[in-house]
Amino acid sequence: RKYAEHIGVSEGAVRKAILTGKFVEGYDSTTKKINPVEAQKNTWVKAQEVPRPKAGVSRAKVIEKTKVDKSPRPPKDKPEEPDYEAIEDFETDELIKRLKIYPGMPAHDAMRINEIIDAALNRKKLEEAEGILVRRDKVERALFVLGSELKKALFNMPQRIVRDIMAANTEVEALNVFNTELTQILETYGNLQFK
């Protein structure tokens, strides 16, 4: 009961967490006592200490009031403030590299960057669903199939034209047979549409 009051939850919530196995660290099952120092390492306890936003209160303000270890400092080479106006000019991958969240960053800035990156990733997924953007592995697979078919067609070409070349009366006529067949193969495989 004392520990439940200490972390601001009901006694029943603590007992239920112990019974369901969510509260392990800091609880001694033989003595049925809680060690408050050890219990702070418990993920369930950490989750209970996160303040819940009330209606009309922004998440950024709630996060700002959360007890946070102040030891992390912004990096010495702190990235310069991103130019939010120029963001639409960047590709998604470049955007993710440019917008960094670092320890000590104000919560509202971190949330803004997170939402921008989420929006960029969602745009990428939408473009993929619409067929505007194609996954690299699909392109590589399609190119491999195309290359294999082109290779087969080129290797089979002599079998298809050997009689026509042998029946040709002149060298020019034989070259025309060869060039016609090669042009037909290249046009066939050069005009394929990606599906």
mmCIF file of C-alpha atoms in Angstrom:
data_model
loop_
_atom_site.group_PDB
_atom_site.id
_atom_site.type_symbol
_atom_site.label_atom_id
_atom_site.label_comp_id
_atom_site.label_asym_id
_atom_site.label_seq_id
_atom_site.Cartn_x
_atom_site.Cartn_y
_atom_site.Cartn_z
ATOM 1 C CA ARG A 1 0.000 0.000 0.000
ATOM 2 C CA LYS A 2 2.823 2.349 0.942
ATOM 3 C CA TYR A 3 4.640 1.737 -2.335
ATOM 4 C CA ALA A 4 1.426 2.160 -4.349
ATOM 5 C CA GLU A 5 0.926 5.581 -2.723
ATOM 6 C CA HIS A 6 4.595 6.408 -3.437
ATOM 7 C CA ILE A 7 4.212 5.875 -7.199
ATOM 8 C CA GLY A 8 0.639 7.227 -7.331
ATOM 9 C CA VAL A 9 -1.376 4.117 -8.218
ATOM 10 C CA SER A 10 -3.879 1.964 -6.376
ATOM 11 C CA GLU A 11 -2.802 -0.906 -4.135
ATOM 12 C CA GLY A 12 -4.815 -3.287 -6.356
ATOM 13 C CA ALA A 13 -2.810 -2.230 -9.434
ATOM 14 C CA VAL A 14 0.465 -3.118 -7.701
ATOM 15 C CA ARG A 15 -0.901 -6.467 -6.461
ATOM 16 C CA LYS A 16 -2.226 -7.294 -9.946
ATOM 17 C CA ALA A 17 1.148 -6.411 -11.529
ATOM 18 C CA ILE A 18 2.876 -8.756 -9.065
ATOM 19 C CA LEU A 19 0.397 -11.597 -9.759
ATOM 20 C CA THR A 20 0.646 -11.246 -13.543
ATOM 21 C CA GLY A 21 4.457 -11.160 -13.460
ATOM 22 C CA LYS A 22 4.835 -7.557 -14.675
ATOM 23 C CA PHE A 23 6.390 -6.478 -11.391
ATOM 24 C CA VAL A 24 9.438 -8.681 -10.843
ATOM 25 C CA GLU A 25 12.458 -6.522 -10.057
ATOM 26 C CA GLY A 26 12.379 -5.114 -6.542
ATOM 27 C CA TYR A 27 9.775 -7.585 -5.227
ATOM 28 C CA ASP A 28 10.854 -10.335 -2.840
ATOM 29 C CA SER A 29 8.342 -13.201 -3.090
ATOM 30 C CA THR A 30 9.511 -14.851 0.159
ATOM 31 C CA THR A 31 9.122 -11.798 2.409
ATOM 32 C CA LYS A 32 6.330 -10.240 0.259
ATOM 33 C CA LYS A 33 8.093 -6.862 0.457
ATOM 34 C CA ILE A 34 9.037 -4.293 -2.159
ATOM 35 C CA ASN A 35 12.468 -2.707 -2.293
ATOM 36 C CA PRO A 36 11.725 0.817 -3.654
ATOM 37 C CA VAL A 37 15.255 1.379 -5.004
ATOM 38 C CA GLU A 38 15.302 -1.913 -6.948
ATOM 39 C CA ALA A 39 11.685 -1.461 -8.052
ATOM 40 C CA GLN A 40 12.617 1.741 -9.934
ATOM 41 C CA LYS A 41 14.363 -0.497 -12.542
ATOM 42 C CA ASN A 42 11.052 -2.220 -13.261
ATOM 43 C CA THR A 43 9.470 -1.293 -16.609
ATOM 44 C CA TRP A 44 5.957 -1.512 -15.179
ATOM 45 C CA VAL A 45 6.877 1.019 -12.458
ATOM 46 C CA LYS A 46 8.465 3.367 -15.026
ATOM 47 C CA ALA A 47 5.293 3.201 -17.113
ATOM 48 C CA GLN A 48 3.176 4.202 -14.085
ATOM 49 C CA GLU A 49 5.329 7.265 -13.460
ATOM 50 C CA VAL A 50 4.681 8.707 -16.925
ATOM 51 C CA PRO A 51 2.039 11.405 -16.492
ATOM 52 C CA ARG A 52 -1.130 10.976 -18.542
ATOM 53 C CA PRO A 53 -2.223 14.035 -20.543
ATOM 54 C CA LYS A 54 -5.532 15.569 -19.494
ATOM 55 C CA ALA A 55 -8.039 17.036 -21.925
ATOM 56 C CA GLY A 56 -6.785 20.339 -23.312
ATOM 57 C CA VAL A 57 -3.150 19.787 -22.249
ATOM 58 C CA SER A 58 -0.605 19.266 -25.031
ATOM 59 C CA ARG A 59 1.567 16.148 -25.011
ATOM 60 C CA ALA A 60 4.673 18.351 -25.211
ATOM 61 C CA LYS A 61 3.823 20.056 -21.893
ATOM 62 C CA VAL A 62 3.185 16.696 -20.224
ATOM 63 C CA ILE A 63 6.537 15.372 -21.468
ATOM 64 C CA GLU A 64 8.321 18.547 -20.313
ATOM 65 C CA LYS A 65 6.975 17.970 -16.767
ATOM 66 C CA THR A 66 8.015 14.300 -16.740
ATOM 67 C CA LYS A 67 10.892 13.464 -14.385
ATOM 68 C CA VAL A 68 13.872 12.936 -16.658
ATOM 69 C CA ASP A 69 17.491 12.201 -15.865
ATOM 70 C CA LYS A 70 19.161 15.524 -16.647
ATOM 71 C CA SER A 71 22.609 13.971 -17.239
ATOM 72 C CA PRO A 72 22.334 13.708 -21.058
ATOM 73 C CA ARG A 73 23.566 16.883 -22.701
ATOM 74 C CA PRO A 74 23.044 18.021 -26.270
ATOM 75 C CA PRO A 75 25.983 16.913 -28.421
ATOM 76 C CA LYS A 76 28.852 19.389 -28.825
ATOM 77 C CA ASP A 77 28.220 19.433 -32.557
ATOM 78 C CA LYS A 78 24.534 20.183 -31.963
ATOM 79 C CA PRO A 79 22.791 20.190 -35.336
ATOM 80 C CA GLU A 80 21.649 23.597 -36.452
ATOM 81 C CA GLU A 81 17.944 24.357 -36.251
ATOM 82 C CA PRO A 82 16.279 22.727 -39.278
ATOM 83 C CA ASP A 83 14.720 25.025 -41.855
ATOM 84 C CA TYR A 84 11.156 23.708 -41.753
ATOM 85 C CA GLU A 85 10.216 25.750 -44.850
ATOM 86 C CA ALA A 86 12.805 23.939 -47.034
ATOM 87 C CA ILE A 87 11.820 20.463 -45.812
ATOM 88 C CA GLU A 88 9.542 19.752 -48.774
ATOM 89 C CA ASP A 89 12.579 20.040 -51.089
ATOM 90 C CA PHE A 90 14.300 16.991 -49.529
ATOM 91 C CA GLU A 91 13.880 13.338 -50.433
ATOM 92 C CA THR A 92 12.688 11.096 -47.556
ATOM 93 C CA ASP A 93 16.099 9.466 -46.962
ATOM 94 C CA GLU A 94 17.864 12.847 -46.883
ATOM 95 C CA LEU A 95 15.167 14.210 -44.573
ATOM 96 C CA ILE A 96 15.683 11.357 -42.082
ATOM 97 C CA LYS A 97 19.463 12.022 -42.090
ATOM 98 C CA ARG A 98 19.037 15.787 -41.600
ATOM 99 C CA LEU A 99 16.422 15.751 -38.824
ATOM 100 C CA LYS A 100 18.008 14.317 -35.688
ATOM 101 C CA ILE A 101 16.572 13.980 -32.199
ATOM 102 C CA TYR A 102 19.287 14.325 -29.576
ATOM 103 C CA PRO A 103 19.318 14.073 -25.758
ATOM 104 C CA GLY A 104 18.261 17.315 -24.101
ATOM 105 C CA MET A 105 16.209 18.505 -27.087
ATOM 106 C CA PRO A 106 12.957 20.228 -26.052
ATOM 107 C CA ALA A 107 10.037 17.815 -26.276
ATOM 108 C CA HIS A 108 7.994 19.979 -28.675
ATOM 109 C CA ASP A 109 10.925 20.050 -31.159
ATOM 110 C CA ALA A 110 11.429 16.280 -30.878
ATOM 111 C CA MET A 111 7.697 15.682 -31.425
ATOM 112 C CA ARG A 112 7.656 18.015 -34.428
ATOM 113 C CA ILE A 113 10.634 16.212 -36.023
ATOM 114 C CA ASN A 114 9.040 12.836 -35.279
ATOM 115 C CA GLU A 115 5.772 13.895 -36.952
ATOM 116 C CA ILE A 116 7.633 15.253 -40.020
ATOM 117 C CA ILE A 117 9.542 11.972 -40.407
ATOM 118 C CA ASP A 118 6.303 9.959 -39.931
ATOM 119 C CA ALA A 119 4.606 12.067 -42.620
ATOM 120 C CA ALA A 120 7.563 11.535 -44.994
ATOM 121 C CA LEU A 121 7.505 7.758 -44.402
ATOM 122 C CA ASN A 122 3.730 7.664 -44.933
ATOM 123 C CA ARG A 123 4.171 9.566 -48.214
ATOM 124 C CA LYS A 124 6.761 6.984 -49.264
ATOM 125 C CA LYS A 125 4.341 4.130 -48.445
ATOM 126 C CA LEU A 126 1.562 5.879 -50.406
ATOM 127 C CA GLU A 127 3.826 6.351 -53.433
ATOM 128 C CA GLU A 128 4.734 2.665 -53.218
ATOM 129 C CA ALA A 129 1.045 1.673 -53.043
ATOM 130 C CA GLU A 130 0.238 3.887 -56.063
ATOM 131 C CA GLY A 131 3.120 2.377 -58.039
ATOM 132 C CA ILE A 132 5.027 5.670 -58.268
ATOM 133 C CA LEU A 133 7.784 4.322 -56.051
ATOM 134 C CA VAL A 134 9.035 0.771 -56.590
ATOM 135 C CA ARG A 135 10.982 -1.276 -54.062
ATOM 136 C CA ARG A 136 14.581 -1.944 -55.029
ATOM 137 C CA ASP A 137 14.312 -5.724 -54.574
ATOM 138 C CA LYS A 138 11.352 -5.846 -57.009
ATOM 139 C CA VAL A 139 13.292 -3.842 -59.603
ATOM 140 C CA GLU A 140 16.341 -6.088 -59.218
ATOM 141 C CA ARG A 141 14.172 -9.199 -59.565
ATOM 142 C CA ALA A 142 12.462 -7.810 -62.689
ATOM 143 C CA LEU A 143 15.816 -6.850 -64.236
ATOM 144 C CA PHE A 144 17.207 -10.319 -63.519
ATOM 145 C CA VAL A 145 14.193 -11.954 -65.217
ATOM 146 C CA LEU A 146 14.470 -9.566 -68.183
ATOM 147 C CA GLY A 147 18.216 -10.219 -68.481
ATOM 148 C CA SER A 148 17.684 -13.992 -68.346
ATOM 149 C CA GLU A 149 15.030 -13.872 -71.091
ATOM 150 C CA LEU A 150 17.192 -11.615 -73.278
ATOM 151 C CA LYS A 151 20.160 -13.950 -72.815
ATOM 152 C CA LYS A 152 18.041 -16.985 -73.823
ATOM 153 C CA ALA A 153 16.721 -15.169 -76.909
ATOM 154 C CA LEU A 154 20.255 -14.184 -77.997
ATOM 155 C CA PHE A 155 21.635 -17.709 -77.438
ATOM 156 C CA ASN A 156 18.745 -19.234 -79.448
ATOM 157 C CA MET A 157 19.114 -16.758 -82.313
ATOM 158 C CA PRO A 158 21.698 -18.793 -84.313
ATOM 159 C CA GLN A 159 19.385 -21.844 -84.320
ATOM 160 C CA ARG A 160 16.534 -19.756 -85.710
ATOM 161 C CA ILE A 161 18.481 -18.020 -88.509
ATOM 162 C CA VAL A 162 21.215 -20.480 -89.502
ATOM 163 C CA ARG A 163 19.192 -21.957 -92.416
ATOM 164 C CA ASP A 164 18.231 -18.511 -93.717
ATOM 165 C CA ILE A 165 21.873 -17.367 -93.599
ATOM 166 C CA MET A 166 23.041 -20.539 -95.366
ATOM 167 C CA ALA A 167 20.352 -20.068 -98.054
ATOM 168 C CA ALA A 168 21.369 -16.435 -98.658
ATOM 169 C CA ASN A 169 22.869 -15.772 -102.097
ATOM 170 C CA THR A 170 25.140 -12.902 -100.975
ATOM 171 C CA GLU A 171 26.952 -11.775 -97.858
ATOM 172 C CA VAL A 172 24.754 -8.642 -97.679
ATOM 173 C CA GLU A 173 21.618 -10.787 -97.696
ATOM 174 C CA ALA A 174 23.046 -12.956 -94.848
ATOM 175 C CA LEU A 175 23.894 -9.811 -92.832
ATOM 176 C CA ASN A 176 20.368 -8.476 -93.392
ATOM 177 C CA VAL A 177 18.883 -11.733 -92.023
ATOM 178 C CA PHE A 178 21.160 -11.456 -88.940
ATOM 179 C CA ASN A 179 20.417 -7.735 -88.385
ATOM 180 C CA THR A 180 16.647 -8.216 -88.792
ATOM 181 C CA GLU A 181 16.582 -11.002 -86.189
ATOM 182 C CA LEU A 182 18.796 -9.067 -83.733
ATOM 183 C CA THR A 183 16.696 -5.890 -84.145
ATOM 184 C CA GLN A 184 13.492 -7.855 -83.530
ATOM 185 C CA ILE A 185 14.907 -9.353 -80.287
ATOM 186 C CA LEU A 186 16.143 -5.968 -79.029
ATOM 187 C CA GLU A 187 12.830 -4.262 -79.836
ATOM 188 C CA THR A 188 10.890 -7.038 -78.081
ATOM 189 C CA TYR A 189 12.919 -6.800 -74.862
ATOM 190 C CA GLY A 190 13.491 -3.052 -75.068
ATOM 191 C CA ASN A 191 9.767 -2.209 -75.097
ATOM 192 C CA LEU A 192 8.650 -4.403 -72.197
ATOM 193 C CA GLN A 193 6.505 -2.650 -69.598
ATOM 194 C CA PHE A 194 7.204 -3.173 -65.884
ATOM 195 C CA LYS A 195 4.336 -5.044 -64.223
#
